[in-house]
Amino acid sequence: MTLPIKMVKSIIINQYQSKRSLMDNHGLHTFNEIMSQPSVWQATLEELSPQLDPLAQLWAEEQFEQVIFTGCGSPYYLALTGAALFQSLTKIPSQAYPASEIVLFPDMVFTPYKKILLIAISRSGETTETIEAVEEFQRRGYSHVLSITCHADTRLTRTTQHALVARHAHEHSIAQTRSFSSMAVLVLALAELVSRANTDLTPLVPAVDQLLTTYQGLARHYGEATHIERFFFLGSGPQHGIAREAMLKMKEMSLAYSEAYHTLEFRHGPMSMVNEHTLVIGLVSEEAAQQELAVLADMRRHGAHTLTIVDQLTEDADEPPNQTIVLNSQLPAWARVILYLPVLQLLSYYKAMASGLDPDRPTNLDAVVLLKSLRS
Ligand code: F1P
């Protein structure tokens, strides 16, 4: 069948237009979700009190001896940061495990402690492994599970007695950005409550706003730099989980080669991968700044580009100023940990866009991993 030339033209134009509008919309959700973090964190903080009050009572009654954080993917990385912060602040032994490890290797996880709180983190509240980790915990006779999620009514929240919900943070995008950071705000608030740190977390909101505005151009510059092919995210202590999450964002959105390490571990082998096509990103802590900055200086000597993230610039620092992100948080070290992430989310977004990929639709990935039971 031969179509009239006019009709062929209109089909081609329509195809071109729908391709164009698809291209124009590439990454729109991801970009908006990253940039909405100031208002979503604000809303999350405003709704905290009624959610935290019952937990304050629970803590007073139960006197937990151990806290186990769990989740899959991004929430597992939040679990790593949560456990590091929690133990440092509260002195209660705290560990993080991927949910699948709890289900498959429970004897490796559970200790003789009697009073354990399990904190299960999941954006969807539907991930099979996370729900089965909760069931394994309950099967062993433990009763207190706190879920941290973005949806109030889920399989997870129905299985657990206690919940913290960042209900403004749910996303259209598959890769987690504002959901991760808002659930992190909930973890920070819980650590603040239990440790009685007496810290006001509201300065996080102007700080993240300022960071996204000030460093969007820098993120774009490195995301679009065609000579950068490998990304290494280095973080120690509570920053390590955030470095792992930044690495995951780079993989999910842009498919670029990216790895994360404990900062001083990087010298023990991985630095062999450093060359002039490498960007090494240092999430520099307050406690170990001197040692961590020395790693970055070593990597510059090996030919790497470096991007340094610090809370404040120090006078004796020798990192190049145009390659430095200053958090300027006005918060104690533990409370500023989530501020390292948002500019790095933008970096992954720009890398994906420059690579012709749609950051809203990561390759091979669905929003939730639903499996047949791991035990069958
Ligand atoms: C966990 C998760 C995400 C990942 C992807 C698949 O989901 O592994 O970290 O980005 O979306 O699911 P959830 O338990 O937080 O819903």
GROMACS .gro file of C-alpha atoms and ligand atoms in nm:
model
  392
    1MET     CA    1   0.000   0.000   0.000
    2THR     CA    2   0.136   0.342  -0.098
    3LEU     CA    3   0.043   0.631   0.130
    4PRO     CA    4  -0.019   0.978  -0.015
    5ILE     CA    5   0.293   1.192   0.023
    6LYS     CA    6   0.108   1.441   0.251
    7MET     CA    7   0.017   1.160   0.493
    8VAL     CA    8   0.374   1.022   0.495
    9LYS     CA    9   0.503   1.371   0.574
   10SER     CA   10   0.256   1.410   0.860
   11ILE     CA   11   0.350   1.067   1.003
   12ILE     CA   12   0.719   1.161   0.991
   13ILE     CA   13   0.648   1.499   1.155
   14ASN     CA   14   0.436   1.333   1.425
   15GLN     CA   15   0.705   1.076   1.493
   16TYR     CA   16   0.966   1.350   1.508
   17GLN     CA   17   0.750   1.557   1.741
   18SER     CA   18   0.676   1.269   1.977
   19LYS     CA   19   1.049   1.182   1.980
   20ARG     CA   20   1.128   1.548   2.046
   21SER     CA   21   0.878   1.578   2.328
   22LEU     CA   22   1.014   1.252   2.473
   23MET     CA   23   1.366   1.396   2.449
   24ASP     CA   24   1.249   1.728   2.596
   25ASN     CA   25   1.104   1.541   2.892
   26HIS     CA   26   1.417   1.337   2.953
   27GLY     CA   27   1.506   1.354   3.318
   28LEU     CA   28   1.232   1.603   3.398
   29HIS     CA   29   1.105   1.408   3.700
   30THR     CA   30   1.453   1.342   3.832
   31PHE     CA   31   1.557   1.705   3.793
   32ASN     CA   32   1.242   1.837   3.961
   33GLU     CA   33   1.269   1.584   4.242
   34ILE     CA   34   1.631   1.677   4.309
   35MET     CA   35   1.554   2.050   4.304
   36SER     CA   36   1.245   2.010   4.526
   37GLN     CA   37   1.450   1.880   4.819
   38PRO     CA   38   1.444   2.209   5.017
   39SER     CA   39   1.063   2.222   5.024
   40VAL     CA   40   1.022   1.847   5.075
   41TRP     CA   41   1.270   1.840   5.367
   42GLN     CA   42   1.085   2.139   5.514
   43ALA     CA   43   0.750   1.957   5.491
   44THR     CA   44   0.908   1.643   5.637
   45LEU     CA   45   1.046   1.837   5.934
   46GLU     CA   46   0.713   2.013   5.990
   47GLU     CA   47   0.532   1.681   6.026
   48LEU     CA   48   0.789   1.526   6.261
   49SER     CA   49   0.657   1.592   6.612
   50PRO     CA   50   0.341   1.380   6.607
   51GLN     CA   51   0.539   1.094   6.452
   52LEU     CA   52   0.828   1.117   6.699
   53ASP     CA   53   0.627   1.148   7.021
   54PRO     CA   54   0.521   0.780   7.036
   55LEU     CA   55   0.881   0.679   6.960
   56ALA     CA   56   1.011   0.885   7.253
   57GLN     CA   57   0.773   0.690   7.475
   58LEU     CA   58   0.874   0.357   7.319
   59TRP     CA   59   1.241   0.435   7.380
   60ALA     CA   60   1.182   0.530   7.742
   61GLU     CA   61   0.992   0.203   7.800
   62GLU     CA   62   1.211  -0.041   7.607
   63GLN     CA   63   1.570   0.076   7.663
   64PHE     CA   64   1.694  -0.101   7.345
   65GLU     CA   65   2.035  -0.270   7.369
   66GLN     CA   66   2.098  -0.292   6.995
   67VAL     CA   67   1.967  -0.128   6.678
   68ILE     CA   68   1.978  -0.303   6.340
   69PHE     CA   69   1.915  -0.099   6.026
   70THR     CA   70   1.816  -0.271   5.704
   71GLY     CA   71   1.699  -0.206   5.347
   72CYS     CA   72   1.789  -0.284   4.985
   73GLY     CA   73   1.977  -0.063   4.737
   74SER     CA   74   1.960   0.304   4.832
   75PRO     CA   75   1.789   0.230   5.168
   76TYR     CA   76   2.074  -0.009   5.255
   77TYR     CA   77   2.320   0.276   5.202
   78LEU     CA   78   2.101   0.493   5.424
   79ALA     CA   79   2.111   0.208   5.677
   80LEU     CA   80   2.494   0.224   5.673
   81THR     CA   81   2.490   0.596   5.747
   82GLY     CA   82   2.210   0.554   6.003
   83ALA     CA   83   2.393   0.284   6.200
   84ALA     CA   84   2.720   0.481   6.201
   85LEU     CA   85   2.544   0.794   6.327
   86PHE     CA   86   2.326   0.613   6.575
   87GLN     CA   87   2.603   0.429   6.752
   88SER     CA   88   2.829   0.737   6.763
   89LEU     CA   89   2.553   0.956   6.905
   90THR     CA   90   2.356   0.722   7.129
   91LYS     CA   91   2.633   0.471   7.225
   92ILE     CA   92   2.381   0.192   7.154
   93PRO     CA   93   2.549  -0.081   6.941
   94SER     CA   94   2.411  -0.030   6.589
   95GLN     CA   95   2.471  -0.225   6.268
   96ALA     CA   96   2.345  -0.219   5.909
   97TYR     CA   97   2.273  -0.522   5.690
   98PRO     CA   98   2.121  -0.561   5.345
   99ALA     CA   99   1.777  -0.715   5.401
  100SER     CA  100   1.868  -1.024   5.198
  101GLU     CA  101   2.158  -1.098   5.435
  102ILE     CA  102   1.920  -1.098   5.732
  103VAL     CA  103   1.692  -1.345   5.553
  104LEU     CA  104   1.965  -1.574   5.418
  105PHE     CA  105   2.227  -1.555   5.697
  106PRO     CA  106   2.033  -1.470   6.014
  107ASP     CA  107   2.285  -1.632   6.249
  108MET     CA  108   2.547  -1.388   6.123
  109VAL     CA  109   2.320  -1.097   6.218
  110PHE     CA  110   2.150  -1.173   6.548
  111THR     CA  111   2.345  -1.140   6.872
  112PRO     CA  112   2.259  -1.246   7.229
  113TYR     CA  113   2.114  -0.899   7.289
  114LYS     CA  114   1.755  -0.934   7.401
  115LYS     CA  115   1.618  -0.590   7.328
  116ILE     CA  116   1.674  -0.519   6.963
  117LEU     CA  117   1.502  -0.257   6.751
  118LEU     CA  118   1.494  -0.332   6.378
  119ILE     CA  119   1.469  -0.023   6.157
  120ALA     CA  120   1.352  -0.124   5.809
  121ILE     CA  121   1.389   0.143   5.541
  122SER     CA  122   1.208   0.128   5.207
  123ARG     CA  123   1.073   0.402   4.980
  124SER     CA  124   0.792   0.182   4.848
  125GLY     CA  125   0.739  -0.029   5.158
  126GLU     CA  126   0.687  -0.323   4.922
  127THR     CA  127   1.036  -0.467   4.857
  128THR     CA  128   1.019  -0.844   4.915
  129GLU     CA  129   1.359  -0.882   5.084
  130THR     CA  130   1.292  -0.600   5.330
  131ILE     CA  131   0.955  -0.746   5.428
  132GLU     CA  132   1.105  -1.093   5.469
  133ALA     CA  133   1.387  -0.951   5.688
  134VAL     CA  134   1.116  -0.809   5.916
  135GLU     CA  135   0.937  -1.146   5.919
  136GLU     CA  136   1.263  -1.327   6.005
  137PHE     CA  137   1.317  -1.086   6.295
  138GLN     CA  138   0.963  -1.138   6.421
  139ARG     CA  139   0.991  -1.517   6.378
  140ARG     CA  140   1.284  -1.505   6.623
  141GLY     CA  141   1.056  -1.356   6.885
  142TYR     CA  142   1.153  -0.990   6.857
  143SER     CA  143   0.863  -0.753   6.843
  144HIS     CA  144   0.981  -0.397   6.784
  145VAL     CA  145   1.022  -0.290   6.424
  146LEU     CA  146   1.021   0.069   6.302
  147SER     CA  147   0.960   0.123   5.932
  148ILE     CA  148   1.089   0.433   5.756
  149THR     CA  149   0.919   0.487   5.423
  150CYS     CA  150   0.750   0.737   5.190
  151HIS     CA  151   0.403   0.578   5.189
  152ALA     CA  152   0.184   0.535   5.496
  153ASP     CA  153  -0.011   0.229   5.386
  154THR     CA  154   0.219  -0.044   5.257
  155ARG     CA  155   0.293  -0.410   5.321
  156LEU     CA  156   0.585  -0.295   5.535
  157THR     CA  157   0.394  -0.047   5.748
  158ARG     CA  158   0.115  -0.302   5.796
  159THR     CA  159   0.374  -0.553   5.926
  160THR     CA  160   0.542  -0.314   6.172
  161GLN     CA  161   0.406  -0.142   6.481
  162HIS     CA  162   0.599   0.182   6.445
  163ALA     CA  163   0.648   0.402   6.140
  164LEU     CA  164   0.810   0.726   6.027
  165VAL     CA  165   0.674   0.844   5.692
  166ALA     CA  166   0.814   1.111   5.457
  167ARG     CA  167   0.487   1.137   5.270
  168HIS     CA  168   0.586   1.440   5.059
  169ALA     CA  169   0.893   1.265   4.923
  170HIS     CA  170   0.751   0.995   4.697
  171GLU     CA  171   0.877   1.003   4.340
  172HIS     CA  172   0.793   0.939   3.975
  173SER     CA  173   1.157   0.858   3.907
  174ILE     CA  174   1.296   0.512   3.960
  175ALA     CA  175   1.631   0.625   4.104
  176GLN     CA  176   1.579   0.753   4.456
  177THR     CA  177   1.678   1.116   4.521
  178ARG     CA  178   1.446   1.319   4.745
  179SER     CA  179   1.302   1.000   4.895
  180PHE     CA  180   1.648   0.893   5.011
  181SER     CA  181   1.734   1.233   5.153
  182SER     CA  182   1.396   1.284   5.323
  183MET     CA  183   1.413   0.940   5.484
  184ALA     CA  184   1.766   1.042   5.594
  185VAL     CA  185   1.615   1.350   5.759
  186LEU     CA  186   1.384   1.115   5.951
  187VAL     CA  187   1.683   0.903   6.061
  188LEU     CA  188   1.863   1.220   6.177
  189ALA     CA  189   1.556   1.330   6.373
  190LEU     CA  190   1.534   0.991   6.541
  191ALA     CA  191   1.904   0.997   6.634
  192GLU     CA  192   1.855   1.348   6.770
  193LEU     CA  193   1.559   1.233   6.979
  194VAL     CA  194   1.726   0.925   7.125
  195SER     CA  195   2.059   1.095   7.199
  196ARG     CA  196   1.893   1.410   7.334
  197ALA     CA  197   2.142   1.607   7.122
  198ASN     CA  198   1.916   1.912   7.144
  199THR     CA  199   1.989   2.007   6.785
  200ASP     CA  200   1.751   2.204   6.567
  201LEU     CA  201   1.753   2.039   6.221
  202THR     CA  202   1.573   2.322   6.038
  203PRO     CA  203   1.901   2.484   5.916
  204LEU     CA  204   1.921   2.184   5.677
  205VAL     CA  205   1.656   2.351   5.460
  206PRO     CA  206   1.833   2.681   5.374
  207ALA     CA  207   2.161   2.491   5.351
  208VAL     CA  208   2.036   2.248   5.083
  209ASP     CA  209   1.866   2.532   4.899
  210GLN     CA  210   2.191   2.728   4.893
  211LEU     CA  211   2.394   2.424   4.781
  212LEU     CA  212   2.166   2.338   4.488
  213THR     CA  213   2.165   2.700   4.371
  214THR     CA  214   2.536   2.766   4.414
  215TYR     CA  215   2.675   2.441   4.274
  216GLN     CA  216   2.431   2.346   3.997
  217GLY     CA  217   2.678   2.493   3.746
  218LEU     CA  218   2.970   2.297   3.892
  219ALA     CA  219   2.769   1.971   3.880
  220ARG     CA  220   2.679   2.043   3.519
  221HIS     CA  221   3.040   2.123   3.433
  222TYR     CA  222   3.168   1.787   3.561
  223GLY     CA  223   2.863   1.596   3.434
  224GLU     CA  224   2.918   1.728   3.081
  225ALA     CA  225   3.298   1.697   3.085
  226THR     CA  226   3.355   1.432   2.818
  227HIS     CA  227   3.711   1.364   2.937
  228ILE     CA  228   3.582   1.235   3.274
  229GLU     CA  229   3.509   0.864   3.239
  230ARG     CA  230   3.550   0.726   3.592
  231PHE     CA  231   3.401   0.853   3.916
  232PHE     CA  232   3.524   0.757   4.263
  233PHE     CA  233   3.326   0.865   4.569
  234LEU     CA  234   3.526   0.858   4.894
  235GLY     CA  235   3.371   0.891   5.239
  236SER     CA  236   3.460   0.774   5.589
  237GLY     CA  237   3.247   0.724   5.901
  238PRO     CA  238   2.882   0.823   5.850
  239GLN     CA  239   2.977   0.979   5.514
  240HIS     CA  240   3.058   0.634   5.373
  241GLY     CA  241   2.691   0.538   5.321
  242ILE     CA  242   2.636   0.868   5.142
  243ALA     CA  243   2.938   0.805   4.917
  244ARG     CA  244   2.790   0.462   4.828
  245GLU     CA  245   2.455   0.622   4.748
  246ALA     CA  246   2.624   0.884   4.525
  247MET     CA  247   2.803   0.599   4.345
  248LEU     CA  248   2.472   0.415   4.294
  249LYS     CA  249   2.308   0.729   4.151
  250MET     CA  250   2.590   0.762   3.897
  251LYS     CA  251   2.550   0.398   3.791
  252GLU     CA  252   2.169   0.396   3.778
  253MET     CA  253   2.125   0.725   3.595
  254SER     CA  254   2.428   0.750   3.368
  255LEU     CA  255   2.580   0.398   3.343
  256ALA     CA  256   2.919   0.565   3.400
  257TYR     CA  257   3.195   0.370   3.574
  258SER     CA  258   3.168   0.461   3.942
  259GLU     CA  259   3.289   0.313   4.270
  260ALA     CA  260   3.281   0.414   4.636
  261TYR     CA  261   3.540   0.349   4.905
  262HIS     CA  262   3.625   0.438   5.260
  263THR     CA  263   3.854   0.733   5.197
  264LEU     CA  264   4.186   0.599   5.326
  265GLU     CA  265   4.113   0.253   5.179
  266PHE     CA  266   4.146   0.410   4.834
  267ARG     CA  267   4.524   0.406   4.856
  268HIS     CA  268   4.521   0.029   4.918
  269GLY     CA  269   4.475  -0.081   4.559
  270PRO     CA  270   4.184   0.106   4.399
  271MET     CA  271   4.401   0.410   4.322
  272SER     CA  272   4.560   0.201   4.044
  273MET     CA  273   4.248   0.299   3.846
  274VAL     CA  274   4.325   0.673   3.871
  275ASN     CA  275   4.426   0.865   3.560
  276GLU     CA  276   4.353   1.197   3.390
  277HIS     CA  277   4.005   1.071   3.296
  278THR     CA  278   3.913   1.023   3.663
  279LEU     CA  279   3.717   1.243   3.901
  280VAL     CA  280   3.777   1.158   4.268
  281ILE     CA  281   3.510   1.311   4.491
  282GLY     CA  282   3.597   1.345   4.859
  283LEU     CA  283   3.318   1.376   5.118
  284VAL     CA  284   3.551   1.526   5.376
  285SER     CA  285   3.458   1.487   5.743
  286GLU     CA  286   3.533   1.722   6.029
  287GLU     CA  287   3.699   1.452   6.241
  288ALA     CA  288   3.944   1.317   5.978
  289ALA     CA  289   3.974   1.614   5.743
  290GLN     CA  290   4.353   1.628   5.743
  291GLN     CA  291   4.397   1.259   5.652
  292GLU     CA  292   4.117   1.265   5.393
  293LEU     CA  293   4.244   1.581   5.221
  294ALA     CA  294   4.587   1.415   5.199
  295VAL     CA  295   4.432   1.127   4.999
  296LEU     CA  296   4.280   1.377   4.754
  297ALA     CA  297   4.614   1.559   4.720
  298ASP     CA  298   4.784   1.223   4.647
  299MET     CA  299   4.526   1.148   4.376
  300ARG     CA  300   4.587   1.488   4.214
  301ARG     CA  301   4.956   1.396   4.201
  302HIS     CA  302   4.855   1.075   4.021
  303GLY     CA  303   4.675   1.284   3.758
  304ALA     CA  304   4.314   1.268   3.885
  305HIS     CA  305   4.075   1.560   3.895
  306THR     CA  306   3.933   1.602   4.242
  307LEU     CA  307   3.615   1.752   4.384
  308THR     CA  308   3.632   1.824   4.756
  309ILE     CA  309   3.323   1.861   4.973
  310VAL     CA  310   3.388   2.030   5.307
  311ASP     CA  311   3.175   2.211   5.561
  312GLN     CA  312   3.402   2.515   5.580
  313LEU     CA  313   3.717   2.620   5.394
  314THR     CA  314   4.023   2.621   5.617
  315GLU     CA  315   4.303   2.867   5.556
  316ASP     CA  316   4.575   2.604   5.524
  317ALA     CA  317   4.373   2.382   5.283
  318ASP     CA  318   4.551   2.331   4.950
  319GLU     CA  319   4.253   2.201   4.750
  320PRO     CA  320   4.177   2.407   4.436
  321PRO     CA  321   3.895   2.649   4.530
  322ASN     CA  322   3.702   2.606   4.202
  323GLN     CA  323   3.686   2.233   4.273
  324THR     CA  324   3.544   2.264   4.621
  325ILE     CA  325   3.187   2.247   4.746
  326VAL     CA  326   3.141   2.424   5.079
  327LEU     CA  327   2.841   2.299   5.277
  328ASN     CA  328   2.836   2.594   5.518
  329SER     CA  329   2.577   2.402   5.720
  330GLN     CA  330   2.579   2.578   6.060
  331LEU     CA  331   2.510   2.229   6.200
  332PRO     CA  332   2.711   1.980   6.406
  333ALA     CA  333   2.905   1.724   6.201
  334TRP     CA  334   2.655   1.435   6.248
  335ALA     CA  335   2.354   1.646   6.144
  336ARG     CA  336   2.504   1.773   5.819
  337VAL     CA  337   2.575   1.430   5.667
  338ILE     CA  338   2.286   1.439   5.416
  339LEU     CA  339   2.406   1.772   5.274
  340TYR     CA  340   2.693   1.598   5.094
  341LEU     CA  341   2.450   1.427   4.856
  342PRO     CA  342   2.223   1.666   4.659
  343VAL     CA  343   2.492   1.826   4.438
  344LEU     CA  344   2.621   1.474   4.360
  345GLN     CA  345   2.268   1.372   4.254
  346LEU     CA  346   2.279   1.666   4.011
  347LEU     CA  347   2.621   1.548   3.886
  348SER     CA  348   2.470   1.207   3.796
  349TYR     CA  349   2.171   1.373   3.634
  350TYR     CA  350   2.393   1.588   3.410
  351LYS     CA  351   2.621   1.294   3.325
  352ALA     CA  352   2.315   1.092   3.215
  353MET     CA  353   2.179   1.380   3.006
  354ALA     CA  354   2.519   1.436   2.843
  355SER     CA  355   2.535   1.063   2.762
  356GLY     CA  356   2.196   1.075   2.588
  357LEU     CA  357   2.029   0.866   2.860
  358ASP     CA  358   1.703   0.934   3.040
  359PRO     CA  359   1.775   0.957   3.414
  360ASP     CA  360   1.403   0.900   3.483
  361ARG     CA  361   1.431   0.551   3.335
  362PRO     CA  362   1.744   0.368   3.449
  363THR     CA  363   1.847   0.069   3.239
  364ASN     CA  364   1.709  -0.271   3.352
  365LEU     CA  365   1.558  -0.122   3.669
  366ASP     CA  366   1.207  -0.113   3.813
  367ALA     CA  367   1.095   0.104   4.103
  368VAL     CA  368   1.051  -0.200   4.328
  369VAL     CA  369   1.211  -0.543   4.324
  370LEU     CA  370   0.935  -0.798   4.388
  371LEU     CA  371   1.051  -1.159   4.420
  372LYS     CA  372   0.905  -1.494   4.505
  373SER     CA  373   0.986  -1.565   4.869
  374LEU     CA  374   1.362  -1.601   4.934
  375ARG     CA  375   1.282  -1.892   5.163
  376SER     CA  376   1.104  -2.109   4.907
  377F1P     C1  377   1.477  -0.032   4.687
  377F1P     C2  378   1.542  -0.035   4.548
  377F1P     C3  379   1.596   0.102   4.507
  377F1P     C4  380   1.645   0.106   4.365
  377F1P     C5  381   1.541   0.056   4.271
  377F1P     C6  382   1.491  -0.078   4.314
  377F1P     O1  383   1.344   0.007   4.686
  377F1P     O2  384   1.647  -0.129   4.548
  377F1P     O3  385   1.704   0.140   4.590
  377F1P     O4  386   1.679   0.237   4.327
  377F1P     O5  387   1.440   0.149   4.264
  377F1P     O6  388   1.448  -0.076   4.451
  377F1P     P1  389   1.261   0.042   4.816
  377F1P     O7  390   1.267  -0.076   4.908
  377F1P     O8  391   1.324   0.161   4.879
  377F1P     O9  392   1.123   0.070   4.766
   0.00000   0.00000   0.00000
